[in-house]
Coordinates of C-alpha atoms in Angstrom, one line a residue:
X287 CA 12.7 5.4 4.3
X288 CA 12.9 2.4 1.8
X289 CA 10.8 -0.7 2.4
X290 CA 11.9 -3.9 0.3
X291 CA 9.1 -6.4 0.1
X292 CA 11.2 -9.4 -1.0
X293 CA 13.3 -8.6 1.8
X294 CA 11.1 -7.9 4.5
X295 CA 8.4 -10.4 3.4
X296 CA 10.2 -13.2 1.4
X297 CA 7.6 -15.4 -0.1
X298 CA 5.0 -14.5 2.5
X299 CA 3.4 -11.8 0.2
X300 CA -0.3 -13.2 -0.3
X301 CA -2.6 -12.9 3.0
X302 CA -3.8 -9.9 5.0
X303 CA -1.4 -10.8 7.7
X304 CA 1.4 -10.7 5.5
X305 CA 0.1 -7.3 4.3
X306 CA -0.3 -5.9 7.6
X307 CA 3.6 -6.4 8.0
X308 CA 4.3 -3.6 5.1
X309 CA 1.1 -1.6 6.4
X310 CA 2.7 -1.4 9.8
X311 CA 5.8 -0.3 8.5
X312 CA 4.3 2.4 6.6
X313 CA 2.0 3.7 9.3
X314 CA 5.0 3.7 12.1
X315 CA 7.1 6.2 9.4
X316 CA 3.9 8.2 7.8
X317 CA 4.5 11.1 10.2
X318 CA 8.1 11.3 10.2
X319 CA 9.7 10.5 6.8
X320 CA 9.0 13.0 3.7
X321 CA 8.7 10.1 1.3
X322 CA 8.0 6.2 1.9
X323 CA 10.0 4.2 -1.3
X324 CA 8.2 0.6 -1.5
X325 CA 10.5 -1.9 -3.7
X326 CA 8.4 -4.5 -5.0
X327 CA 11.9 -5.9 -6.6
X328 CA 9.8 -6.5 -10.1
X329 CA 8.3 -9.5 -7.7
X330 CA 4.5 -10.3 -9.0
X331 CA 2.4 -10.0 -5.8
X332 CA -1.2 -10.2 -7.7
X333 CA -3.0 -10.9 -4.3
X334 CA -5.7 -8.7 -3.4
X335 CA -5.5 -9.4 0.3
X336 CA -2.1 -8.6 0.6
X337 CA -2.4 -5.2 -1.5
X338 CA -5.7 -4.4 0.0
X339 CA -4.4 -4.8 3.4
X340 CA -1.5 -2.4 2.7
X341 CA -3.0 0.0 0.4
X342 CA -6.8 -0.2 1.0
X343 CA -6.2 0.7 4.6
X344 CA -4.1 3.5 3.9
X345 CA -6.6 5.0 1.5
X346 CA -9.4 4.4 4.3
X347 CA -7.2 6.9 6.5
X348 CA -5.6 9.4 3.9
X349 CA -6.8 10.7 0.5
X350 CA -5.0 9.4 -2.9
X351 CA -3.5 12.7 -3.0
X352 CA -1.6 12.7 0.1
X353 CA -0.8 8.6 -0.3
X354 CA 0.9 9.5 -4.1
X355 CA 2.8 12.6 -2.7
X356 CA 4.0 10.1 0.3
X357 CA 4.4 6.8 -1.1
X358 CA 7.0 6.1 -4.2
X359 CA 6.4 2.6 -5.6
X360 CA 9.3 1.3 -7.6
X361 CA 10.0 -1.9 -9.9
X362 CA 6.2 -2.8 -9.7
X363 CA 4.7 -5.0 -12.2
X364 CA 2.0 -3.4 -14.3
X365 CA -0.6 -6.0 -13.0
X366 CA 0.0 -5.2 -9.4
X367 CA 0.2 -1.2 -10.3
X368 CA -3.3 -1.5 -11.9
X369 CA -4.6 -3.6 -8.9
X370 CA -3.1 -1.2 -6.5
X371 CA -4.6 1.6 -8.3
X372 CA -7.8 0.2 -8.4
X373 CA -7.6 -0.7 -4.7
X374 CA -7.0 2.9 -4.1
X375 CA -9.8 4.3 -5.9
X376 CA -12.5 1.9 -4.3
X377 CA -11.2 2.5 -0.8
X378 CA -11.1 6.1 -1.3
X379 CA -14.6 6.0 -2.5
X380 CA -15.8 4.0 0.7
X381 CA -14.1 6.4 2.8
X382 CA -16.0 9.3 1.3
X383 CA -19.3 7.5 1.4
X384 CA -18.4 7.0 5.0
X385 CA -17.8 10.3 5.6
X386 CA -20.6 11.3 4.0
X387 CA -22.9 8.9 5.9
X388 CA -21.5 10.1 9.2

């Protein structure tokens, strides 16, 4: 499965609602596809809201290792890759803390 951010979102790559479109595609394919390739087309997202809606929500449901095994990011700008990594780490910590508290 391949998800092309530019083709699917066009210029709508800023809000949580925009990110939800991509998240829903990933969630729909999570169980059935071995690998999900997300192509950023070398466009800069730089929106915490958009990226958190996609990757933050994933990290709240799945551990980082599972995400890295399942998701392949291609043509990602370095700034966006760093932002995604920060989001994954923060939401993963939140998930662990929530599980400890429960």
